[in-house]
Short mmCIF file of C-alpha atoms in Angstrom, two decimals:
data_model
loop_
_atom_site.label_atom_id
_atom_site.label_comp_id
_atom_site.label_asym_id
_atom_site.label_seq_id
_atom_site.Cartn_x
_atom_site.Cartn_y
_atom_site.Cartn_z
CA MET A 1 24.90 15.66 27.02
CA LEU A 2 24.97 12.83 24.53
CA LYS A 3 27.32 9.95 25.20
CA ARG A 4 30.29 9.65 22.87
CA PHE A 5 29.61 7.19 20.12
CA ARG A 6 31.88 4.23 19.66
CA LYS A 7 33.98 3.83 16.54
CA SER A 8 33.23 0.94 14.20
CA ALA A 9 33.82 -0.45 10.77
CA ALA A 10 32.27 1.38 7.84
CA SER A 11 28.72 0.67 6.69
CA ALA A 12 27.53 0.61 3.11
CA ALA A 13 26.62 3.69 1.14
CA GLY A 14 23.38 3.83 -0.85
CA SER A 15 21.55 5.61 -3.60
CA ASP A 16 18.46 7.68 -2.88
CA ASP A 17 16.14 4.76 -3.57
CA GLN A 18 18.08 1.53 -3.16
CA PRO A 19 21.18 0.29 -1.31
CA VAL A 20 24.14 -0.60 -3.48
CA SER A 21 27.45 -2.26 -2.80
CA ALA A 22 30.82 -0.66 -3.43
CA ALA A 23 31.31 -2.90 -6.44
CA GLU A 24 27.98 -1.83 -7.90
CA SER A 25 28.78 1.83 -7.31
CA ALA A 26 32.12 1.47 -9.06
CA GLY A 27 30.36 0.33 -12.20
CA ASP A 28 27.48 2.78 -12.29
CA GLN A 29 28.05 6.50 -12.74
CA GLY A 30 24.53 7.39 -11.67
CA HIS A 31 24.90 5.56 -8.37
CA ARG A 32 28.35 7.08 -7.80
CA LEU A 33 26.89 10.55 -8.20
CA ARG A 34 24.21 9.79 -5.64
CA ALA A 35 26.49 8.06 -3.14
CA PRO A 36 29.38 10.43 -2.40
CA SER A 37 30.14 9.20 1.13
CA ARG A 38 29.04 6.86 3.87
CA LEU A 39 26.90 9.67 5.22
CA HIS A 40 24.69 10.13 2.20
CA ALA A 41 23.19 13.60 1.72
CA PHE A 42 21.66 15.42 -1.22
CA ASN A 43 19.39 18.35 -2.11
CA ARG A 44 16.75 18.26 -4.80
CA TYR A 45 13.46 19.64 -6.05
CA GLU A 46 10.48 17.29 -5.98
CA ILE A 47 7.23 17.52 -7.95
CA LYS A 48 4.41 15.03 -7.40
CA TYR A 49 1.45 14.04 -9.56
CA LEU A 50 -1.49 11.77 -8.74
CA VAL A 51 -2.50 9.85 -11.86
CA ASP A 52 -4.70 6.90 -12.77
CA VAL A 53 -2.82 3.61 -13.07
CA PRO A 54 -3.49 3.23 -16.84
CA GLU A 55 -2.25 6.77 -17.42
CA ALA A 56 0.85 5.98 -15.34
CA ALA A 57 1.55 2.93 -17.50
CA ALA A 58 1.33 5.02 -20.68
CA LEU A 59 3.53 7.68 -19.12
CA ARG A 60 6.14 5.06 -18.23
CA GLU A 61 6.30 3.97 -21.86
CA GLU A 62 7.12 7.52 -22.93
CA ILE A 63 9.57 8.03 -20.09
CA GLU A 64 11.50 4.88 -21.06
CA GLN A 65 12.35 6.45 -24.42
CA ARG A 66 14.45 9.10 -22.69
CA LEU A 67 15.45 7.70 -19.29
CA ASP A 68 17.13 4.50 -18.14
CA ARG A 69 15.28 2.05 -15.97
CA ASP A 70 16.75 1.78 -12.48
CA ARG A 71 18.68 -1.49 -12.31
CA HIS A 72 16.68 -2.53 -9.23
CA SER A 73 13.27 -2.03 -10.82
CA GLY A 74 13.04 -5.00 -13.16
CA ASP A 75 9.63 -5.66 -14.66
CA ALA A 76 7.81 -5.74 -11.30
CA GLY A 77 9.55 -2.84 -9.57
CA TYR A 78 10.71 -3.14 -5.97
CA GLY A 79 9.14 -2.70 -2.56
CA ILE A 80 9.83 0.18 -0.18
CA TRP A 81 8.79 0.00 3.48
CA SER A 82 9.22 2.83 5.97
CA VAL A 83 8.53 3.35 9.66
CA TYR A 84 7.89 7.00 10.51
CA TYR A 85 8.59 8.55 13.91
CA ASP A 86 6.72 11.47 15.39
CA THR A 87 5.77 13.08 18.70
CA ARG A 88 2.65 12.24 20.68
CA GLN A 89 1.09 15.41 19.26
CA LEU A 90 2.17 14.49 15.68
CA ARG A 91 4.43 17.51 15.33
CA PHE A 92 5.97 16.40 12.03
CA TYR A 93 2.53 15.62 10.57
CA TRP A 94 1.19 19.06 11.43
CA GLU A 95 4.31 20.80 10.13
CA LYS A 96 3.61 19.20 6.75
CA ILE A 97 -0.10 20.01 6.80
CA GLU A 98 0.57 23.64 7.76
CA GLY A 99 3.21 23.92 5.04
CA LEU A 100 6.04 25.20 7.22
CA LYS A 101 8.99 26.38 5.17
CA PHE A 102 11.33 24.36 7.34
CA ARG A 103 10.15 20.92 8.39
CA ARG A 104 11.59 17.47 8.80
CA LYS A 105 10.78 13.88 9.64
CA LEU A 106 12.61 10.80 10.83
CA ARG A 107 12.12 7.35 9.34
CA VAL A 108 13.70 3.91 9.05
CA ARG A 109 13.48 2.53 5.51
CA HIS A 110 13.92 -0.92 3.94
CA TYR A 111 14.05 -1.86 0.26
CA GLY A 112 12.83 -5.22 -0.96
CA ASP A 113 10.95 -8.10 0.68
CA ARG A 114 9.83 -7.05 4.14
CA PHE A 115 9.36 -10.66 5.23
CA ALA A 116 13.10 -11.19 4.81
CA VAL A 117 13.99 -8.50 7.38
CA ASP A 118 15.99 -9.64 10.41
CA ASP A 119 18.44 -8.00 12.82
CA ALA A 120 21.28 -8.04 10.30
CA THR A 121 19.29 -6.63 7.36
CA PRO A 122 20.72 -3.30 6.11
CA VAL A 123 18.22 -0.46 6.50
CA PHE A 124 18.48 3.31 6.25
CA VAL A 125 17.94 5.75 9.10
CA GLU A 126 16.91 8.98 7.40
CA ILE A 127 16.13 12.58 8.20
CA LYS A 128 14.20 14.13 5.36
CA GLN A 129 13.64 17.86 5.59
CA ARG A 130 12.23 20.66 3.52
CA VAL A 131 13.89 24.08 3.37
CA ASN A 132 11.66 26.40 1.36
CA ARG A 133 11.25 24.56 -1.98
CA VAL A 134 14.29 22.31 -1.64
CA THR A 135 14.12 18.81 -0.20
CA GLN A 136 17.18 17.62 1.68
CA LYS A 137 17.73 14.03 2.72
CA ARG A 138 20.51 12.66 4.89
CA ARG A 139 20.83 9.04 5.87
CA VAL A 140 23.11 6.24 6.98
CA CYS A 141 22.93 2.51 6.40
CA LEU A 142 22.82 0.39 9.58
CA PRO A 143 21.93 -3.19 10.49
CA TYR A 144 18.26 -3.23 11.48
CA ALA A 145 19.11 -4.13 15.09
CA ASP A 146 21.27 -1.00 15.36
CA ALA A 147 18.58 1.16 13.76
CA LEU A 148 16.10 -0.07 16.38
CA ARG A 149 18.62 0.45 19.17
CA LEU A 150 19.12 4.04 18.03
CA CYS A 151 15.55 5.09 17.24
CA ASP A 152 13.50 2.90 19.61
CA GLY A 153 16.03 2.09 22.33
CA ARG A 154 17.42 5.64 22.25
CA GLN A 155 20.97 4.39 22.65
CA PRO A 156 24.21 5.19 20.79
CA VAL A 157 25.34 2.65 18.22
CA GLU A 158 28.68 1.76 16.67
CA HIS A 159 29.44 3.87 13.64
CA ASP A 160 31.96 5.13 11.16
CA PRO A 161 33.54 8.47 12.23
CA SER A 162 31.96 10.23 9.24
CA GLN A 163 28.50 9.34 10.57
CA ARG A 164 28.94 10.71 14.07
CA ALA A 165 27.31 14.13 13.67
CA PHE A 166 24.28 12.70 11.89
CA LEU A 167 23.73 9.91 14.43
CA GLU A 168 24.05 12.41 17.26
CA GLU A 169 21.38 14.52 15.56
CA VAL A 170 19.05 11.50 15.27
CA LEU A 171 19.56 10.59 18.92
CA ASP A 172 19.02 14.19 19.99
CA LEU A 173 15.74 14.35 18.03
CA VAL A 174 14.48 11.10 19.49
CA LEU A 175 15.34 12.07 23.07
CA ARG A 176 14.42 15.76 22.97
CA LEU A 177 11.09 15.32 21.16
CA ASP A 178 10.24 11.93 22.69
CA LEU A 179 9.77 10.42 19.22
CA ARG A 180 8.09 7.05 18.73
CA PRO A 181 6.91 4.95 15.77
CA VAL A 182 3.58 6.27 14.48
CA ALA A 183 2.90 4.86 11.02
CA VAL A 184 4.22 2.45 8.42
CA THR A 185 4.00 2.90 4.65
CA GLY A 186 4.75 0.46 1.85
CA TYR A 187 4.46 0.55 -1.92
CA GLN A 188 5.82 -0.86 -5.15
CA ARG A 189 8.14 1.44 -7.09
CA HIS A 190 9.35 1.70 -10.68
CA ALA A 191 12.19 4.19 -11.07
CA TYR A 192 13.97 5.82 -14.01
CA LEU A 193 17.30 7.66 -14.12
CA GLY A 194 18.42 10.53 -16.32
CA ARG A 195 21.38 10.18 -18.67
CA ASP A 196 23.58 12.57 -20.64
CA ALA A 197 22.16 16.08 -20.15
CA ASP A 198 19.57 14.71 -17.70
CA VAL A 199 22.00 13.18 -15.18
CA GLY A 200 20.58 13.84 -11.71
CA LEU A 201 16.99 13.50 -12.90
CA ARG A 202 14.91 10.73 -11.34
CA VAL A 203 11.26 9.84 -12.05
CA THR A 204 9.45 7.32 -9.86
CA PHE A 205 6.06 5.59 -10.10
CA ASP A 206 4.58 4.31 -6.83
CA GLN A 207 1.56 1.97 -6.74
CA ARG A 208 -0.31 -0.18 -4.22
CA ILE A 209 0.39 2.42 -1.54
CA ARG A 210 -0.58 1.00 1.83
CA GLY A 211 0.21 1.30 5.50
CA ARG A 212 -0.58 0.48 9.11
CA ASP A 213 -0.57 2.18 12.52
CA ARG A 214 0.76 -0.70 14.66
CA ASP A 215 3.10 -3.71 14.47
CA PHE A 216 5.98 -1.40 13.64
CA HIS A 217 8.65 -4.06 13.09
CA LEU A 218 9.49 -3.93 9.38
CA GLY A 219 9.30 -7.72 9.11
CA ALA A 220 5.98 -8.09 10.95
CA ASP A 221 3.35 -10.31 9.34
CA ALA A 222 0.79 -7.56 9.84
CA GLU A 223 -2.35 -6.27 8.17
CA ASN A 224 -1.91 -3.30 5.84
CA ARG A 225 -4.58 -1.05 4.38
CA LEU A 226 -4.67 1.00 1.22
CA ILE A 227 -3.91 4.62 2.05
CA VAL A 228 -4.20 5.80 -1.57
CA PRO A 229 -6.92 4.35 -3.86
CA ALA A 230 -5.79 1.21 -5.68
CA GLY A 231 -6.48 2.84 -9.05
CA LYS A 232 -4.07 5.71 -8.41
CA SER A 233 -0.31 6.03 -8.77
CA ILE A 234 1.93 8.73 -7.33
CA VAL A 235 4.41 9.95 -9.94
CA GLU A 236 7.32 11.95 -8.60
CA VAL A 237 9.90 13.98 -10.50
CA LYS A 238 13.14 14.60 -8.62
CA ALA A 239 15.69 17.00 -10.06
CA ASP A 240 18.93 18.49 -8.76
CA GLU A 241 18.47 21.88 -10.41
CA ARG A 242 15.69 22.02 -12.98
CA VAL A 243 13.15 19.79 -14.67
CA PRO A 244 14.05 19.39 -18.38
CA TYR A 245 11.76 21.05 -20.90
CA TRP A 246 10.77 17.78 -22.56
CA LEU A 247 9.40 16.52 -19.24
CA THR A 248 7.44 19.69 -18.44
CA ASP A 249 6.01 19.56 -21.98
CA LEU A 250 5.09 15.91 -21.45
CA SER A 251 3.28 16.66 -18.18
CA ALA A 252 1.43 19.57 -19.80
CA ARG A 253 0.42 17.50 -22.82
CA ARG A 254 -0.95 14.78 -20.55
CA ASN A 255 -2.59 17.41 -18.32
CA LEU A 256 -0.88 16.15 -15.17
CA GLN A 257 -1.82 18.16 -12.09
CA VAL A 258 0.73 18.86 -9.38
CA VAL A 259 -0.45 17.68 -5.96
CA ARG A 260 0.70 18.06 -2.38
CA VAL A 261 0.63 14.57 -1.00
CA SER A 262 2.61 12.82 1.71
CA LYS A 263 2.48 9.06 2.14
CA TYR A 264 3.13 9.50 5.84
CA CYS A 265 0.24 11.95 6.18
CA GLN A 266 -1.97 9.61 4.16
CA SER A 267 -1.23 6.78 6.58
CA VAL A 268 -1.86 8.99 9.62
CA GLU A 269 -5.21 10.12 8.25
CA ALA A 270 -6.32 6.76 6.85
CA HIS A 271 -5.96 5.21 10.31
CA GLY A 272 -7.80 7.99 12.11
CA LEU A 273 -4.77 9.39 13.94
CA ALA A 274 -5.60 12.91 12.70
CA PRO A 275 -8.52 14.53 10.84
CA ARG A 276 -8.60 14.40 7.06
CA SER A 277 -6.73 17.41 5.70
CA ILE A 278 -7.50 19.46 2.63
CA PHE A 279 -4.54 17.72 1.00
CA HIS A 280 -5.93 14.25 1.63
CA VAL A 281 -6.28 12.01 -1.41
CA PRO A 282 -9.94 10.89 -1.28
CA ASP A 283 -10.45 7.16 -1.09
CA HIS A 284 -12.87 5.69 -3.57
CA ASP A 285 -12.09 2.08 -2.62
CA LEU A 286 -13.66 1.80 0.81
CA ASP A 287 -14.89 -1.22 2.66
CA PRO A 288 -18.67 -0.50 2.82
CA GLY A 289 -19.01 -2.41 6.07
CA ARG A 290 -16.54 -0.28 7.96
CA GLY A 291 -15.97 2.78 5.83
CA ARG A 292 -12.24 2.17 5.98
CA PRO A 293 -9.60 1.61 3.32
CA THR A 294 -9.51 -1.82 1.73
CA VAL A 295 -7.43 -4.39 3.61
CA LEU A 296 -4.42 -5.83 1.83
CA SER A 297 -3.19 -9.04 3.40
CA GLU A 298 -0.23 -9.58 1.08
CA ALA A 299 3.15 -7.91 1.35
#
């Protein structure tokens, strides 16, 4: 039986893509809608496209006429770094590849400069799961040291009472399935938010998608490799109920093709932890000397 968790002060709530303070949430309706409690949970439909970087830039220009730029994006976007946990047999990877109607994965996620991460840095411990066509994500914000104590040390951590059930679920998963860090992913994101009739809509553009299969500390000065070709961007549409007609028309006019792609699976396959799947995004930017994805030494 799991040990009873200790009670603690509350930790910050966050949006689905970026942590925000209470003051920020109070002044931003979109963030308030996406941050209803300290245990943040939401359901949504997700559609992904793999597009060339120039096409993504043109698409962003059109998107900006109808959607608001996420306040965290700026001109350069923002970084997202995640450590994914899995079993020795890569259970979560194979559930994705086999397309199970119910599947989930555990990760620890940081937004921003990874080299600034220390024990006190706020990170998110997340369970992301798929139930039929709906994606559900639940997460809590913890200091990085507590996230590591929970997921790597397999120990209870101090928490707000509202977080207890979720943290017990994380600890149960880690202990029962013997989860361990398997892969890291990182990328630069530009995000856009719906307004008026499109509240709840979110469109993201991810580029320079890279990863590694070791040195799992988020702040490690470690080598990363491209896991998606440098000339490609993953565009993702996230909607609470339906994708607006103007956006489906836009994707049809630009002949965007829906793809099944997982950044976690890309990292697993790019580093030889599992065979290439039929859903693998082919790399065209290989190092001829080693036949492996191009090394990126920067953050």
